[in-house]
Coordinates of C-alpha atoms and ligand atoms in Angstrom, one line a residue:
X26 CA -10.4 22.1 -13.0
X27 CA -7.1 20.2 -13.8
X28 CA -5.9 18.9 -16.7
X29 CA -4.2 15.2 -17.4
X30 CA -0.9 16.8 -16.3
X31 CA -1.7 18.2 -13.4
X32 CA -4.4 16.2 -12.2
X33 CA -1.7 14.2 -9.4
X34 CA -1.0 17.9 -8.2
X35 CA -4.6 18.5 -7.5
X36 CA -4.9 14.8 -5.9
X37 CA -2.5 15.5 -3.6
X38 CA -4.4 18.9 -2.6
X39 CA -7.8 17.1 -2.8
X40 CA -6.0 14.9 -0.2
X41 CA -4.7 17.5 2.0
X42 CA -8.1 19.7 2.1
X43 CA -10.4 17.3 2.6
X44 CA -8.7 15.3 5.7
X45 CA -7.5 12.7 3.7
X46 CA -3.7 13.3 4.5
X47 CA -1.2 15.5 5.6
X48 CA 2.7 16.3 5.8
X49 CA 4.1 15.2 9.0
X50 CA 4.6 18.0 11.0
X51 CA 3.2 20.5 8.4
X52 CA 3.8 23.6 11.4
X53 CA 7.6 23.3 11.1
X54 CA 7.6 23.1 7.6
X55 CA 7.1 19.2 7.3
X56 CA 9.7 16.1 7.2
X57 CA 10.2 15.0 4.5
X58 CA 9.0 11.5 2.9
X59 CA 6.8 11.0 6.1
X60 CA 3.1 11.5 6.4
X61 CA -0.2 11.9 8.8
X62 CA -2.9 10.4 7.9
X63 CA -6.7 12.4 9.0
X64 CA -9.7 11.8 9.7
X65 CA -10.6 10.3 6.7
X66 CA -7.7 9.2 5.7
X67 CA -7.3 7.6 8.6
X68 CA -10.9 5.3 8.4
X69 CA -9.8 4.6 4.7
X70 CA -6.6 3.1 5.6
X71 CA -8.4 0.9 8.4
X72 CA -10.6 -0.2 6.2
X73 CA -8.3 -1.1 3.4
X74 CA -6.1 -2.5 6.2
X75 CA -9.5 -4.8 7.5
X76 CA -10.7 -6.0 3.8
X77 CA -6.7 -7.2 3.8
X78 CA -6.8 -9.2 7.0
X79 CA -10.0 -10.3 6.2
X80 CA -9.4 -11.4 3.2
X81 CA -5.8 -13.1 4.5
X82 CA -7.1 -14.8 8.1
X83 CA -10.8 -15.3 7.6
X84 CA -11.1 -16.4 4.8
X85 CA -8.0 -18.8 4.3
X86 CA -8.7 -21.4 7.2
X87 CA -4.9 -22.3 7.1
X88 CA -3.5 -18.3 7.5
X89 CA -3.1 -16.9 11.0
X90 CA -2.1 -12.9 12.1
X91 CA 0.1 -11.8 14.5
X92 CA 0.9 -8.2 15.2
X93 CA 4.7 -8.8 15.8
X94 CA 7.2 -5.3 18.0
X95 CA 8.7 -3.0 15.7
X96 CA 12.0 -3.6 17.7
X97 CA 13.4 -6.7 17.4
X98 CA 16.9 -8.7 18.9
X99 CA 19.8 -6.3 16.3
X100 CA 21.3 -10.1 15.6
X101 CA 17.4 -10.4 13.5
X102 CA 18.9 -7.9 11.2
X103 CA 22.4 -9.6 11.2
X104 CA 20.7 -12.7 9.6
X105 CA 18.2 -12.0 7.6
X106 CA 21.1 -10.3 5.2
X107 CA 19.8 -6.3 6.3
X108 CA 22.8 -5.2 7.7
X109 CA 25.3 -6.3 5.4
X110 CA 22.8 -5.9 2.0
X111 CA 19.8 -3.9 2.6
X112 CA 21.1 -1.0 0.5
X113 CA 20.9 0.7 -2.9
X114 CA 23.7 1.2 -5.2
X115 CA 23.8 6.2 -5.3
X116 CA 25.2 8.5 -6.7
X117 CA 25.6 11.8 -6.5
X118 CA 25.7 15.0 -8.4
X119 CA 29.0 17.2 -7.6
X120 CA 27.7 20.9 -8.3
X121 CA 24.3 20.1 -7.0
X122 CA 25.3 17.6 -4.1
X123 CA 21.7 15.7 -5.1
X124 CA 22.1 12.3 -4.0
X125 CA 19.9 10.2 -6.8
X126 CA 19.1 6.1 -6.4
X127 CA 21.0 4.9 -9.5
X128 CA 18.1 2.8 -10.9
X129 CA 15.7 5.9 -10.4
X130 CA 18.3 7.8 -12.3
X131 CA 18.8 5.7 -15.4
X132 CA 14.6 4.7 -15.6
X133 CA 14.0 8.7 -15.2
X134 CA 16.0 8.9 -18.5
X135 CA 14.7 5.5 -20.2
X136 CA 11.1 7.3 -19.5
X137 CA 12.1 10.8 -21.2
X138 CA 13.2 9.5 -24.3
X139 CA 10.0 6.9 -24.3
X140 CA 8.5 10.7 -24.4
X141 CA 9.9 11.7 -27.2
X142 CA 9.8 8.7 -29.8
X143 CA 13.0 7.0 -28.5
X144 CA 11.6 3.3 -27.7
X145 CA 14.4 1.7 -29.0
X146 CA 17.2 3.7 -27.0
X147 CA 14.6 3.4 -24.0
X148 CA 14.3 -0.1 -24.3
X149 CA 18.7 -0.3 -24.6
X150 CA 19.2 1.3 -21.4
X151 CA 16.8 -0.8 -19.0
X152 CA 18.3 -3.8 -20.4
X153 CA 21.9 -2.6 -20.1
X154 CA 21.0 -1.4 -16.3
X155 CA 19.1 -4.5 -15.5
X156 CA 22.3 -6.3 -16.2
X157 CA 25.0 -4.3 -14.8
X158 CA 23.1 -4.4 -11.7
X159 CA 22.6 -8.3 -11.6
X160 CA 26.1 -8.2 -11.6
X161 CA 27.1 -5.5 -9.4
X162 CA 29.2 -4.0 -12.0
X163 CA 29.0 -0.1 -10.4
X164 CA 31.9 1.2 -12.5
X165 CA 29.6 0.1 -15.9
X166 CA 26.2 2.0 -14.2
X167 CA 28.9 5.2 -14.2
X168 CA 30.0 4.4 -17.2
X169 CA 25.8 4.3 -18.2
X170 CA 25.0 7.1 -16.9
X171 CA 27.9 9.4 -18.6
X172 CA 27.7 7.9 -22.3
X173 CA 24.0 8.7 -22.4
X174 CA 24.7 12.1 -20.7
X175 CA 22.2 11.5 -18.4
X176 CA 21.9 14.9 -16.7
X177 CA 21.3 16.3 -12.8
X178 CA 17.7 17.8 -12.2
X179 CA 19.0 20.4 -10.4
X180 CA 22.3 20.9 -11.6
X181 CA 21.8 20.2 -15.2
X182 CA 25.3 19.0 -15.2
X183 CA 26.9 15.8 -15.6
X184 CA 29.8 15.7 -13.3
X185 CA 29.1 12.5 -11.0
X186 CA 30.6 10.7 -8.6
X187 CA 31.4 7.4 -8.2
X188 CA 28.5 5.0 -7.4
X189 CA 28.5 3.6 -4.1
X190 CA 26.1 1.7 -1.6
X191 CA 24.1 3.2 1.5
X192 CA 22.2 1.3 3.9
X193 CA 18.2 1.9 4.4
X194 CA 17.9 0.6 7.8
X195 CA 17.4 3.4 11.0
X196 CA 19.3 3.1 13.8
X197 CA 18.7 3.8 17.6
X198 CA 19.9 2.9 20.5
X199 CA 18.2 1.0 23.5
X200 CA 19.3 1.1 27.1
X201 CA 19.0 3.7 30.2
X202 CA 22.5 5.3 29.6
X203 CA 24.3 5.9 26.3
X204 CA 27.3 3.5 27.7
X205 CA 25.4 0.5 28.3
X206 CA 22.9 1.2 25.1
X207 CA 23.1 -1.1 22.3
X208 CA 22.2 -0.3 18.9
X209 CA 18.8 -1.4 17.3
X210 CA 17.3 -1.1 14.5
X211 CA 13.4 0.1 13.6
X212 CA 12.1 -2.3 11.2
X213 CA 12.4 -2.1 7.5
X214 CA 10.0 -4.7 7.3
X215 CA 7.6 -6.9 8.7
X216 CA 8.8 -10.0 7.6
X217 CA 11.3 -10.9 10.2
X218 CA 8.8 -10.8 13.2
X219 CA 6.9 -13.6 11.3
X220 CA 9.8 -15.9 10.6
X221 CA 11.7 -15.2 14.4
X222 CA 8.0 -16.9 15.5
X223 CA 7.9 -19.5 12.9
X224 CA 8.1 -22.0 16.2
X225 CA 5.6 -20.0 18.4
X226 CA 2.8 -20.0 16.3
X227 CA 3.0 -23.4 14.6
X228 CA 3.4 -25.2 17.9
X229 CA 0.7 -22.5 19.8
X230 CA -1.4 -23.4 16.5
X231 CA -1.1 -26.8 15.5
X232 CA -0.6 -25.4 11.8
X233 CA 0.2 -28.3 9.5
X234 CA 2.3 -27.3 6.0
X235 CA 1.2 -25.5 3.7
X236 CA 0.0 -22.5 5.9
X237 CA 0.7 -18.7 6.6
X238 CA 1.0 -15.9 8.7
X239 CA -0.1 -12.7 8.0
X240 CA 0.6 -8.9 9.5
X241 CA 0.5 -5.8 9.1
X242 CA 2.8 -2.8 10.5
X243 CA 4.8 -0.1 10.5
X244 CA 8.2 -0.5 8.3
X245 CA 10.9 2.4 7.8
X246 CA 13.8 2.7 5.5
X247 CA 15.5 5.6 4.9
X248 CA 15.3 6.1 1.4
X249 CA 17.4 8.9 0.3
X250 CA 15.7 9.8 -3.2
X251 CA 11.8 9.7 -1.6
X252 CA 9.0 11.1 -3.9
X253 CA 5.9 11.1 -5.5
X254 CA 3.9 11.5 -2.2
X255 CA 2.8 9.0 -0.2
X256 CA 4.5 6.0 -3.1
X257 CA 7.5 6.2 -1.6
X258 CA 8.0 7.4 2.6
X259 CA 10.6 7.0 5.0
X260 CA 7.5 5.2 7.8
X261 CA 5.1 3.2 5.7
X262 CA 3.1 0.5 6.2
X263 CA 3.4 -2.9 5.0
X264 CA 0.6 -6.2 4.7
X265 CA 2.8 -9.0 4.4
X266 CA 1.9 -12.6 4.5
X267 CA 4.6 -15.6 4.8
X268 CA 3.4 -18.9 3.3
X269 CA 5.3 -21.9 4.6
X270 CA 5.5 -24.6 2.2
X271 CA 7.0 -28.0 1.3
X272 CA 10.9 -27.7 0.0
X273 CA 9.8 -28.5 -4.0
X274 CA 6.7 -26.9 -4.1
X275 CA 7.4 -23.7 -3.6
X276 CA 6.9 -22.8 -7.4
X277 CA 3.4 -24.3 -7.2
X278 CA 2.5 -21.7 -4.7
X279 CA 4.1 -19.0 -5.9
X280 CA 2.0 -19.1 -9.2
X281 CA -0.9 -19.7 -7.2
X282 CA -0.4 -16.5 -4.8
X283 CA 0.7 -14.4 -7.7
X284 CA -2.8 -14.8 -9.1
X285 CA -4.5 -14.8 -5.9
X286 CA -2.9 -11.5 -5.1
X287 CA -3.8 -10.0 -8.4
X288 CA -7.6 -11.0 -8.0
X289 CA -7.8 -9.7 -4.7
X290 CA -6.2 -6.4 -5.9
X291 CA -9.2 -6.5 -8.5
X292 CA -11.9 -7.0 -6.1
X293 CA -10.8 -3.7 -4.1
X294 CA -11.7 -2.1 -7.2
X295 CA -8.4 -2.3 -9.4
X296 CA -8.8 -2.3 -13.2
X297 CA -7.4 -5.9 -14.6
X298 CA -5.9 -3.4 -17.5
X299 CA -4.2 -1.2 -15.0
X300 CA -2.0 -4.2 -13.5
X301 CA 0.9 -6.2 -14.9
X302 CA 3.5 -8.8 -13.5
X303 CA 7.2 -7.8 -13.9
X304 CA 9.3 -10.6 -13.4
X305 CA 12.4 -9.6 -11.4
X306 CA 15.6 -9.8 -13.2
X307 CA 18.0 -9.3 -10.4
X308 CA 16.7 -11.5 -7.7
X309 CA 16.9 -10.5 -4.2
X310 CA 19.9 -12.8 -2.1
X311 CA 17.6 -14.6 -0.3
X312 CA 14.9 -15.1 -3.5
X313 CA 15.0 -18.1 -6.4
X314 CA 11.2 -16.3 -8.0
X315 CA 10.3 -12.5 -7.8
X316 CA 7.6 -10.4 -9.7
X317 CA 6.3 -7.3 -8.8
X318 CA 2.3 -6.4 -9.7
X319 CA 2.8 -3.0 -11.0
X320 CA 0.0 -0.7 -10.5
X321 CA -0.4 1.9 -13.8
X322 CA -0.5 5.1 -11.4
X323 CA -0.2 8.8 -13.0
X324 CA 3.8 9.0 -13.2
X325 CA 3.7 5.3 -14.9
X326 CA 3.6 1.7 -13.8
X327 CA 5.4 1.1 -10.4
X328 CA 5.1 -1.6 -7.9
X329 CA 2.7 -2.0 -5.9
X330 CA 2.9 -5.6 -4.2
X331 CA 5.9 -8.3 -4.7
X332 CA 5.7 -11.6 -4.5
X333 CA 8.9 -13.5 -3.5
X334 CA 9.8 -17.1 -3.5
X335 CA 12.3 -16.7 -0.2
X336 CA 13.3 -20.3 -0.1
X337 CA 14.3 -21.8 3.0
X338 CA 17.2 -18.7 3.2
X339 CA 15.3 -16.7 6.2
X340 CA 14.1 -19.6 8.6
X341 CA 17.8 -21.1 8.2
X342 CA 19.5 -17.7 9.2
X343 CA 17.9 -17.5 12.2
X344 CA 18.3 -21.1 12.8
X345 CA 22.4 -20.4 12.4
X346 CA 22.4 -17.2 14.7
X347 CA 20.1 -18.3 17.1
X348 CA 21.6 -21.7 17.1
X349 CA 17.7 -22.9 17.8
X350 CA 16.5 -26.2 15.5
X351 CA 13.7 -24.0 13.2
X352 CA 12.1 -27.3 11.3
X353 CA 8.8 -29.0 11.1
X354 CA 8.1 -32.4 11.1
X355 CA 5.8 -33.1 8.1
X356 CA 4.3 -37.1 9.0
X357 CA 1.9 -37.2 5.5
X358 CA 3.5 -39.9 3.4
X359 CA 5.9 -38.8 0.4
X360 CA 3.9 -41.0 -2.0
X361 CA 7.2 -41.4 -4.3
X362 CA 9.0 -42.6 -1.4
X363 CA 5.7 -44.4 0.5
X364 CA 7.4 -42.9 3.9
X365 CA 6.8 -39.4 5.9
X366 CA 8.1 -36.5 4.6
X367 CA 10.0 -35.9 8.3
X368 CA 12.0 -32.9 9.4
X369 CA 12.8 -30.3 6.9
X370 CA 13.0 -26.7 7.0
X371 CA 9.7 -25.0 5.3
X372 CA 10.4 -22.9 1.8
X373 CA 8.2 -19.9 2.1
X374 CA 6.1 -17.6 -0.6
X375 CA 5.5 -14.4 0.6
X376 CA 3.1 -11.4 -0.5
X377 CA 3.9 -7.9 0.5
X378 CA 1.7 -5.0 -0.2
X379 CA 2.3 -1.5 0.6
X380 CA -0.8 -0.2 2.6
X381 CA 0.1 3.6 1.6
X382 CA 1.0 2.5 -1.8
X383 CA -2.7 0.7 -2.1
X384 CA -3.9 3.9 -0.8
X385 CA -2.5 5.8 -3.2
X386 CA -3.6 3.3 -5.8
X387 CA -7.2 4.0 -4.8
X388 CA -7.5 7.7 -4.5
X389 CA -5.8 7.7 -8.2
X390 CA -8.5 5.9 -9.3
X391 CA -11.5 7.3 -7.3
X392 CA -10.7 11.4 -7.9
X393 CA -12.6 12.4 -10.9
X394 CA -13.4 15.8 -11.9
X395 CA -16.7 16.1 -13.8
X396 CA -18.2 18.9 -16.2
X397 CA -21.5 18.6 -17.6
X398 CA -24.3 21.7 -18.9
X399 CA -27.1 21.3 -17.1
X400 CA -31.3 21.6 -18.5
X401 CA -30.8 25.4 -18.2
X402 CA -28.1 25.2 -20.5
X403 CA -25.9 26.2 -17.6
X404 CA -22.1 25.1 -16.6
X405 CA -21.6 22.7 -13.5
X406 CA -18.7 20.6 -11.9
X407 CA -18.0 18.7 -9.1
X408 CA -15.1 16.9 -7.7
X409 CA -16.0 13.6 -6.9
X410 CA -14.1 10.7 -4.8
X411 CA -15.7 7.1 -5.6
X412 CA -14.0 5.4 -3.5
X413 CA -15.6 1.5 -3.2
X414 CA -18.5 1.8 -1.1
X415 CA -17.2 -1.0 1.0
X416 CA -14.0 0.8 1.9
X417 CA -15.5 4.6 2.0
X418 CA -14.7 6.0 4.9
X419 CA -17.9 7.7 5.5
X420 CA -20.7 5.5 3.8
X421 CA -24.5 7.8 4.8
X422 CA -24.7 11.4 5.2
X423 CA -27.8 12.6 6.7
X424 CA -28.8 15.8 6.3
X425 CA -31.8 17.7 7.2
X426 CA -33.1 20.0 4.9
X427 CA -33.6 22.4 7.3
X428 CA -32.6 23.6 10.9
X429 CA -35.9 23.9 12.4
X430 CA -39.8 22.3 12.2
X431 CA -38.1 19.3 13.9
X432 CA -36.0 17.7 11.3
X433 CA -33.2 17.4 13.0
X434 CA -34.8 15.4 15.3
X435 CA -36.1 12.7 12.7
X436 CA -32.5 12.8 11.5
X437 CA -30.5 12.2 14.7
X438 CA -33.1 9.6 15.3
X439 CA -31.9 7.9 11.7
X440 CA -28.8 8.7 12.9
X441 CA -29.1 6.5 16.0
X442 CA -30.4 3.7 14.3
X443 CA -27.8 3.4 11.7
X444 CA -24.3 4.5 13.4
X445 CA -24.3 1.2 15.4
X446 CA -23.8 -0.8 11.7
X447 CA -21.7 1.8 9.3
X448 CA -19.9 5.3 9.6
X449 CA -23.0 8.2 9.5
X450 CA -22.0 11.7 9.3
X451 CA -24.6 14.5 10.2
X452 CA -24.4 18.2 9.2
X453 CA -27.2 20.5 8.9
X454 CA -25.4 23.7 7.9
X455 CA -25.4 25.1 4.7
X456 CA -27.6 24.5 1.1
X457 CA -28.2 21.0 0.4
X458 CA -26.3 21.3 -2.9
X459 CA -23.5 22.7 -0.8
X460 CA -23.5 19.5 1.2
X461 CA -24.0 17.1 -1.3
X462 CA -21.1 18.5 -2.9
X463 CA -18.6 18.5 0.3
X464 CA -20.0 14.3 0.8
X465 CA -18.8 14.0 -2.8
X466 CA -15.5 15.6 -2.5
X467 CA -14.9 12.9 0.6
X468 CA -16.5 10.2 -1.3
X469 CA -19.7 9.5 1.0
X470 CA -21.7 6.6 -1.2
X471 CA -24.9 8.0 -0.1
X472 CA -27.0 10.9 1.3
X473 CA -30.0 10.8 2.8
X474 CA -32.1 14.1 3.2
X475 CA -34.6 14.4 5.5
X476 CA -37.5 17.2 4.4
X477 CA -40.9 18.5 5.4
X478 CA -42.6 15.2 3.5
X479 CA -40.4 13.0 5.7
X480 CA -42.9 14.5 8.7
X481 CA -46.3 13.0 6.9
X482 CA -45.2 10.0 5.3
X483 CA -41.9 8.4 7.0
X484 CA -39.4 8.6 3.1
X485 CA -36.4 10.3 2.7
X486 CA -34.6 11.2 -0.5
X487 CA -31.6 9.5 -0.7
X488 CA -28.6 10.7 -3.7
X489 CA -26.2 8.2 -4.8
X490 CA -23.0 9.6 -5.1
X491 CA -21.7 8.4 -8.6
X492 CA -24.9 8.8 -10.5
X493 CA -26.3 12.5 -8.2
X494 CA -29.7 10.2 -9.4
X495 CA -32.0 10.7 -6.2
X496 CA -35.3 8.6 -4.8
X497 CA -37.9 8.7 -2.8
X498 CA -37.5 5.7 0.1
X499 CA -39.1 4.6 3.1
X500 CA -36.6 5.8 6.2
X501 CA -37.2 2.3 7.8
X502 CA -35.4 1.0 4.4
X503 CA -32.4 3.7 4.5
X504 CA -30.1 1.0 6.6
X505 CA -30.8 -2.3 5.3
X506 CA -30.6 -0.6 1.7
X507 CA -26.9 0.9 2.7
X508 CA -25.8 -2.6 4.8
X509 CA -26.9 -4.6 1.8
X510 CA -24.8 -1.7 -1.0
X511 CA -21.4 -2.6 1.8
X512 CA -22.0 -6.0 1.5
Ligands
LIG24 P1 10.8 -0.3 -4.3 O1 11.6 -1.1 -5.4 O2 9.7 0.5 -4.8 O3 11.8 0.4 -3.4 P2 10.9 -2.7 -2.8 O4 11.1 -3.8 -3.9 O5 12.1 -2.3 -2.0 O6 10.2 -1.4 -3.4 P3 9.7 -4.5 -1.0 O7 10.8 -4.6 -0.1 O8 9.3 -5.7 -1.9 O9 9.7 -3.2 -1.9 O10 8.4 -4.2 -0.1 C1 7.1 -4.6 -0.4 C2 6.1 -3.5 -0.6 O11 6.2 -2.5 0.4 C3 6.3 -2.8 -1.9 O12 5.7 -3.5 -2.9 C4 5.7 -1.5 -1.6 O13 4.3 -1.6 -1.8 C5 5.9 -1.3 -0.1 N1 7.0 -0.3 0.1 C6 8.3 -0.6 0.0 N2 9.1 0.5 0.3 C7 8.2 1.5 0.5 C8 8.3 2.9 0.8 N3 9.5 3.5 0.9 N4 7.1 3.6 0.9 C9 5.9 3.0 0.8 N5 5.8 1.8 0.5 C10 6.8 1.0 0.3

């Protein structure tokens, strides 16, 4: 059993032993800040991927997807401000040559004397950061850094060198031979594919202002300080949604997506108390509004989805560089002026979620590790994942008790009936305490145990998994009672 300090330690095992995830390459030793994603991992990410999508293109009759290339034209990247600003102000430690994000730096230090009583000085320092790097004033973050001795983890020294800028984007090159190749860039987020087809897919669609598109994908940056497991990756996943909007209402929209986004966060199972908005301070170039929803994980409250007020700044970018008219032609009447708004180029309101970091969110929430002293007056634990039934990756287990006197039969029967609506895994190995236990470690909602009775009277015991509370049902009832437990 793990205590409160250890417990992220043992999610990250919990993770790697039962399927749930795994370092990239793990045989050679792993690359670092990149991940795989098993067999249940995998299903859990689909799922929290679908209840996303669902949530953005079904049930908002004016948002459409698109599933956008990774690669894209390297003049995208030219104007949408990557290539020239897409990086993060570093610096690095001389006797241990660790390279450190300044901001992670300074907040790692804020958090440490939070620890220890020090609010006040805590407090200080994120204020002073926050405005040395509105203004880009590197020489003052130094200058931070050294008055409060802010010391190398590895090193414990605090001989640093200046603080300087590195890019995020990858590179590659495109092409048959290395001459003729030009170089490209993979993504760093999925934005770009929506606003280069801001055109397509409001002509293909007749959309008509206020509407949005919505993807999801593969992003990479190559973040040079990358931790805290699957939080922060070099290939992640992104949900991003671009709302297109009058010029002048942008600020309407952006307070209603910044609740919308916080409820829907909610209804995938997210305490209201372990969410906050942190308005931006330094706002991105292309941003006049930005605020994070932090998530309260177990190393503190990070971001977890940001909502950005983008302006008109993207679409007019890629209307300079492509020299291509991007503009919509709005014909409601401007009641103010009692003629049609016309041509104008749409502000957008975007919402971008980290699928990995929403994963993350989840598991941290759904690990528990329960003691209790059972009738006997006997010691027992489990590990348990509950993970939303909706979104479990596995939702029945059907196991029969035994091997033989033709249970199995009955249960691959049930098993027929039911694997056409939800995810049913079979397994008729081991005790039945054994197998409860392994379905709770992987966070299967329900288990359904087929026994000697089941042959004279048709019921199964079925064991919820958050309660262990078990009851007799008729098998007939077994899938409308789990379809109507997803719904
Ligand atoms: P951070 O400040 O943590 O680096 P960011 O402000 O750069 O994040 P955005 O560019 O706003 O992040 O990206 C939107 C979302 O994508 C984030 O809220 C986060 O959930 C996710 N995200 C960004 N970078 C990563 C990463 N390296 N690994 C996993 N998820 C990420």
């Amino acid at each position: 059993m793990a205590n409160e300090t250890n417990i992220f330690a043992a999610l990250i095992a919990h993770c790697k032993e039962y399927g749930y995830i795994f370092q990239s390459s793990e045989i050679y030793d792993g690359l670092a800040a990149v991940y795989d994603y098993g067999q249940n991992g995998a299903q859990l990410k689909k799922n929290i991927r679908d209840e996303w999508w669902k949530s953005m293109t079904q049930l908002n009759d004016n948002i459409v997807g698109i599933d956008a290339a990774i690669f894209m034209h390297p003049t995208t990247w030219k104007a949408s401000g990557h290539v020239d600003n897409f990086s993060d102000p570093m610096i690095d430690n001389k006797d241990s040559n660790k390279r450190y994000r300044v901001d992670h730096l300074i907040e790692g230090f804020a958090e440490e004397q939070k620890a220890m009583g020090n609010e006040q000085l805590a407090n200080d320092t994120i204020t002073a950061m926050d405005a040395l790097l509105a203004a880009n004033d590197y020489a003052g973050l130094k200058k931070l850094i050294e008055d409060n001795k802010i010391k190398c983890a590895l090193s414990k020294t605090c001989n640093w060198t200046e603080v300087r800028e590195f890019n995020l984007m990858f590179s590659t090159q495109i092409g048959s031979v290395a001459e003729e190749s030009e170089t490209i860039y993979l993504r760093p987020e999925t934005a770009q594919g929506i606003f280069v087809n801001f055109l397509n897919v409001q002509k293909t669609g007749r959309m008509k202002i206020p509407f949005g598109i919505a993807q999801t994908g593969k992003a990479f940056r190559n973040e040079i300080v990358a931790r805290q497991f699957i939080f922060r990756m070099r290939e992640f996943e992104q949900m991003e949604m671009q709302f297109f909007v009058r010029p002048g209402s942008q600020m309407q929209w952006y307070e209603y997506w910044k609740t919308e986004r916080k409820k829907w966060l909610e209804s995938m199972g997210l305490p209201a108390g372990k969410l906050r908005y942190h308005n931006h301070v330094k706002l991105a170039h292309y941003a006049d509004a930005a605020l994070d929803i932090e998530f309260e994980f177990p190393f503190g409250w990070k971001e977890l989805e940001g909502i950005h007020s983008r302006t008109d700044f993207d679409l007019k970018q890629h209307q300079e560089h492509s020299k291509k008219k991007i503009q919509y032609f709005d014909n409601d009447i401007d009641e103010s002026t009692g003629k049609a708004y016309g041509n104008y180029t749409p502000f957008v309101v975007e919402t971008s979620v980290g699928l990995d970091r929403l994963f993350l969110t989840i598991m941290s929430l759904a690990y528990v590790e329960e003691k209790w002293t059972k009738e006997d007056g006997t010691e027992d634990s489990r590990v348990v994942l509950k993970i939303p039934t909706k979104i479990a990756p596995t939702k029945l287990a059907i196991l029969p008790l035994l091997k033989k006197d033709g249970l199995p039969e009955i249960a691959k029967e049930l098993m027929d009936e039911c694997k056409q609506s939800f995810h049913c895994f079979y397994e008729e190995k081991d005790a039945i305490g054994k197998r409860y236990r392994r379905m709770d470690a992987i966070g299967t909602p329900f288990c359904v145990t087929i026994d000697h009775q089941t042959k004279e009277d048709s019921t199964v015991t079925i064991r919820y998994r958050d309660t262990m509370t078990q009851e007799r049902v008729k098998m007939s009832e077994v899938k409308g009672l789990v379809l109507g437990k997803i719904g």
